[in-house]
């Protein structure tokens, strides 16, 4: 999937310094490469910076140790920026989520990793 997204940049007409790809992921590989070595090489060749947004589990410890190595590698190799998204439950949100009518309302905090 990542390879196909990157290949679209080859015909985009964008100059290399304007080629950015944001990926939102839980970090669990489900399809394709688990190392992204070939994908990072393709991204560098095409001048694409990949910026992963890692959606962290609520109970995962904060910090660099929780960030998947493959996403670190992908960002570092392509001059991308790593981000973390983590749901921070407040008392008001707990009440909203318990109300089925508002179960779709979820706030996340996104920050630099």
Coordinates of C-alpha atoms in Angstrom, one line a residue:
X1 CA 0.0 0.0 0.0
X2 CA 2.8 2.5 0.9
X3 CA 4.6 1.7 -2.3
X4 CA 1.5 2.5 -4.4
X5 CA 1.0 5.8 -2.5
X6 CA 4.6 6.8 -3.1
X7 CA 4.5 5.9 -6.8
X8 CA 1.8 8.5 -7.3
X9 CA 4.3 11.2 -6.5
X10 CA 6.3 10.2 -9.6
X11 CA 3.5 11.7 -11.8
X12 CA 2.4 14.4 -9.4
X13 CA 4.4 17.3 -11.0
X14 CA 5.2 18.6 -7.5
X15 CA 8.8 19.7 -6.9
X16 CA 10.6 17.4 -4.4
X17 CA 10.7 19.9 -1.5
X18 CA 6.8 19.9 -1.7
X19 CA 6.3 16.2 -1.6
X20 CA 5.0 15.0 1.8
X21 CA 3.0 12.0 2.8
X22 CA 1.2 11.7 6.2
X23 CA 0.4 8.2 7.3
X24 CA -1.8 7.5 10.3
X25 CA -1.2 4.0 11.7
X26 CA -1.4 1.9 14.8
X27 CA 2.1 0.6 13.9
X28 CA 0.9 -3.0 13.3
X29 CA 1.9 -4.3 9.9
X30 CA -1.1 -5.9 8.1
X31 CA -0.1 -5.8 4.5
X32 CA 3.2 -5.5 2.6
X33 CA 6.7 -4.9 4.1
X34 CA 7.4 -5.0 7.8
X35 CA 10.7 -3.1 7.5
X36 CA 9.9 -0.5 4.8
X37 CA 13.5 -0.5 3.6
X38 CA 12.5 -0.5 -0.1
X39 CA 9.7 2.0 0.5
X40 CA 12.1 4.4 2.3
X41 CA 14.6 4.1 -0.7
X42 CA 11.7 4.9 -3.1
X43 CA 10.6 7.8 -1.0
X44 CA 14.1 9.3 -1.0
X45 CA 14.5 8.7 -4.7
X46 CA 11.2 10.6 -5.4
X47 CA 12.0 13.3 -2.8
X48 CA 9.0 12.4 -0.6
X49 CA 9.2 13.1 3.2
X50 CA 7.1 10.6 5.1
X51 CA 5.5 11.8 8.3
X52 CA 4.1 8.9 10.4
X53 CA 1.3 9.6 12.9
X54 CA 1.4 6.7 15.4
X55 CA -1.9 6.1 17.1
X56 CA -0.9 4.9 20.5
X57 CA -3.0 2.6 22.7
X58 CA -4.6 4.3 25.7
X59 CA -2.6 2.1 28.1
X60 CA 0.8 2.3 26.3
X61 CA 3.5 4.1 28.2
X62 CA 4.4 7.5 26.8
X63 CA 7.8 8.1 25.3
X64 CA 10.1 6.9 22.5
X65 CA 10.1 3.3 23.7
X66 CA 6.5 2.8 22.5
X67 CA 7.1 4.3 19.0
X68 CA 7.5 1.4 16.4
X69 CA 11.0 1.1 15.1
X70 CA 9.8 0.8 11.5
X71 CA 8.0 4.2 11.7
X72 CA 11.1 5.8 13.3
X73 CA 13.2 4.4 10.4
X74 CA 10.8 5.6 7.8
X75 CA 10.7 9.1 9.1
X76 CA 14.4 9.3 9.7
X77 CA 15.3 7.9 6.3
X78 CA 13.0 10.3 4.4
X79 CA 13.5 13.5 6.5
X80 CA 10.0 13.2 7.9
X81 CA 8.7 14.2 11.3
X82 CA 7.3 11.7 13.7
X83 CA 4.0 12.3 15.6
X84 CA 2.0 10.5 18.3
X85 CA -1.7 10.6 18.7
X86 CA -3.1 9.4 22.0
X87 CA -6.6 9.5 23.3
X88 CA -6.7 11.4 26.6
X89 CA -10.0 10.7 28.4
X90 CA -11.4 13.4 30.6
X91 CA -14.3 13.1 33.0
X92 CA -16.6 14.9 30.5
X93 CA -15.6 12.6 27.7
X94 CA -16.2 9.5 29.7
X95 CA -19.8 10.7 30.2
X96 CA -20.1 11.4 26.4
X97 CA -18.8 8.0 25.4
X98 CA -21.1 6.2 27.8
X99 CA -24.0 8.0 26.0
X100 CA -24.4 5.9 22.9
X101 CA -25.7 8.9 20.9
X102 CA -22.2 10.5 21.3
X103 CA -20.0 7.5 21.1
X104 CA -18.4 8.8 18.0
X105 CA -17.0 11.8 19.8
X106 CA -13.4 11.1 20.7
X107 CA -10.6 13.6 21.2
X108 CA -7.0 12.9 20.5
X109 CA -3.9 14.8 21.3
X110 CA -1.3 14.8 18.6
X111 CA 2.3 15.8 19.4
X112 CA 5.8 15.5 18.1
X113 CA 7.4 12.2 19.0

